[in-house]
XYZ file of C-alpha atoms in Angstrom:
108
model
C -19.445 -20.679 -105.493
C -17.858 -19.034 -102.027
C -15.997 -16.104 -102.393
C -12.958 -17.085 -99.932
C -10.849 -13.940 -101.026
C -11.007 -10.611 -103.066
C -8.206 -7.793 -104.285
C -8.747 -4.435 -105.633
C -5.926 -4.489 -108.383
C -4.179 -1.149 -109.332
C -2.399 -1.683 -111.569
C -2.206 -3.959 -114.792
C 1.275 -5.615 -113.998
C 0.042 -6.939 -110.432
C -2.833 -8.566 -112.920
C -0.238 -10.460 -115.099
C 0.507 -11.792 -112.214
C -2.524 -14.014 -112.051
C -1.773 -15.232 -115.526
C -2.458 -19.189 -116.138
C -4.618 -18.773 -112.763
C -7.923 -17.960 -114.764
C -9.337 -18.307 -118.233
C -9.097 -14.821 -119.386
C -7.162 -13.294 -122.429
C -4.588 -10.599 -122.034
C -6.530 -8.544 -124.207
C -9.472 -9.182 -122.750
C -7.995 -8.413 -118.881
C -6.130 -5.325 -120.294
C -9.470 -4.113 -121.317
C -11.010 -4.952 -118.418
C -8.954 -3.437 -116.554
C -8.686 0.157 -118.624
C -12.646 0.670 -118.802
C -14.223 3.041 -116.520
C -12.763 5.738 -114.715
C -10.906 3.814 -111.300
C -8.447 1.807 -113.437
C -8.388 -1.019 -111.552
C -9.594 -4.467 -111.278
C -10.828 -6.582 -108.316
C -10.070 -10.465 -108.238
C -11.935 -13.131 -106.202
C -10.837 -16.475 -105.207
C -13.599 -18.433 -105.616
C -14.574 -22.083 -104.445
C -16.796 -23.938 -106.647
C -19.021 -26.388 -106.005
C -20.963 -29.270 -108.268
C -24.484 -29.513 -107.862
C -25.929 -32.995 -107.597
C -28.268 -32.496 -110.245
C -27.996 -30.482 -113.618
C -30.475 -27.539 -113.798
C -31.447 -25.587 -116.654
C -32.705 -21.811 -116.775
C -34.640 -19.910 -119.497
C -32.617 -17.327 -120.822
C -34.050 -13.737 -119.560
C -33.325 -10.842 -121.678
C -31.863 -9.462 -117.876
C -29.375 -11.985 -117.868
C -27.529 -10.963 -121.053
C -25.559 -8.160 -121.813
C -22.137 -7.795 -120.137
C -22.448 -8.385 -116.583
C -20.747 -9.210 -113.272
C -23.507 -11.295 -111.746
C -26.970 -11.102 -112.441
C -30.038 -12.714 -109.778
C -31.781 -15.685 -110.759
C -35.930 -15.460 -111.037
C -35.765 -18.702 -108.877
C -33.845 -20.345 -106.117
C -31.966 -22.935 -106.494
C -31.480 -25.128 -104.075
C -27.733 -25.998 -102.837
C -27.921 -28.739 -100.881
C -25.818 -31.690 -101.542
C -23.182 -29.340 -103.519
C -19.798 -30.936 -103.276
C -16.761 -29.170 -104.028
C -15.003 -29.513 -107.148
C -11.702 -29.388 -105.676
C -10.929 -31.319 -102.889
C -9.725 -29.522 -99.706
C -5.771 -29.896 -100.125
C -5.767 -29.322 -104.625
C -8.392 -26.305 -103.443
C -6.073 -25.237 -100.841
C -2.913 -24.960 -103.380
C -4.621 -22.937 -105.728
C -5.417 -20.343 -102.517
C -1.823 -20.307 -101.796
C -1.005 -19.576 -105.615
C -3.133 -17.061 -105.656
C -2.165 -15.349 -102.683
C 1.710 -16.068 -104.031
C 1.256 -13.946 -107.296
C -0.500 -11.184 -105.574
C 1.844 -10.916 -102.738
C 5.313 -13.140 -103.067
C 6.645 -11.918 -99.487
C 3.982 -14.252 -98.100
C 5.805 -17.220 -99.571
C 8.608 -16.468 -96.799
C 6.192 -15.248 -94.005
């Protein structure tokens, strides 16, 4: 996956805004968002791309637990990754995203 954009969210109600746009609970986002001591959130755009082969890892005991992102014991190579999206369904869900986090943009 690319990271193609990220927001520090302050508060929970500019979250709900993102609603249907990801697979996460409300529950699960309010909590989320109330743990630790900032009281924020940050939210990434991501593009996501299909390897041409399926590859299976070993579980590691350092890749459970609750974690952002964790680095693989092993590269894997990326070549021949195709997007899961094309370009113009990809680029709708950017705008979307970018909608719900700012509307104003919709007339700019």
């Amino acid at each position: 996956a690319t990271v193609v954009a990220c927001h520090k969210l302050d508060s929970l109600s500019m979250v709900e805004r993102l609603r249907g746009q990801h697979i996460w609970r409300d529950e699960v986002i309010a909590q989320r968002f109330d743990w630790g001591k900032s009281k924020n959130i940050n939210v990434l755009a991501v593009r996501v791309f299909r390897l041409p082969q399926k590859i299976e890892l070993p579980m590691r005991p350092g890749y459970g637990g609750c974690k952002s992102w964790i680095e693989l014991d092993r590269e894997i190579s990326i070549n021949d990754a195709t997007p899961v999206l094309d370009d113009g369904a990809f680029s709708r869900k950017v705008i979307q995203f970018q909608i719900a986090l700012d509307p104003a943009s919709l007339i700019a």
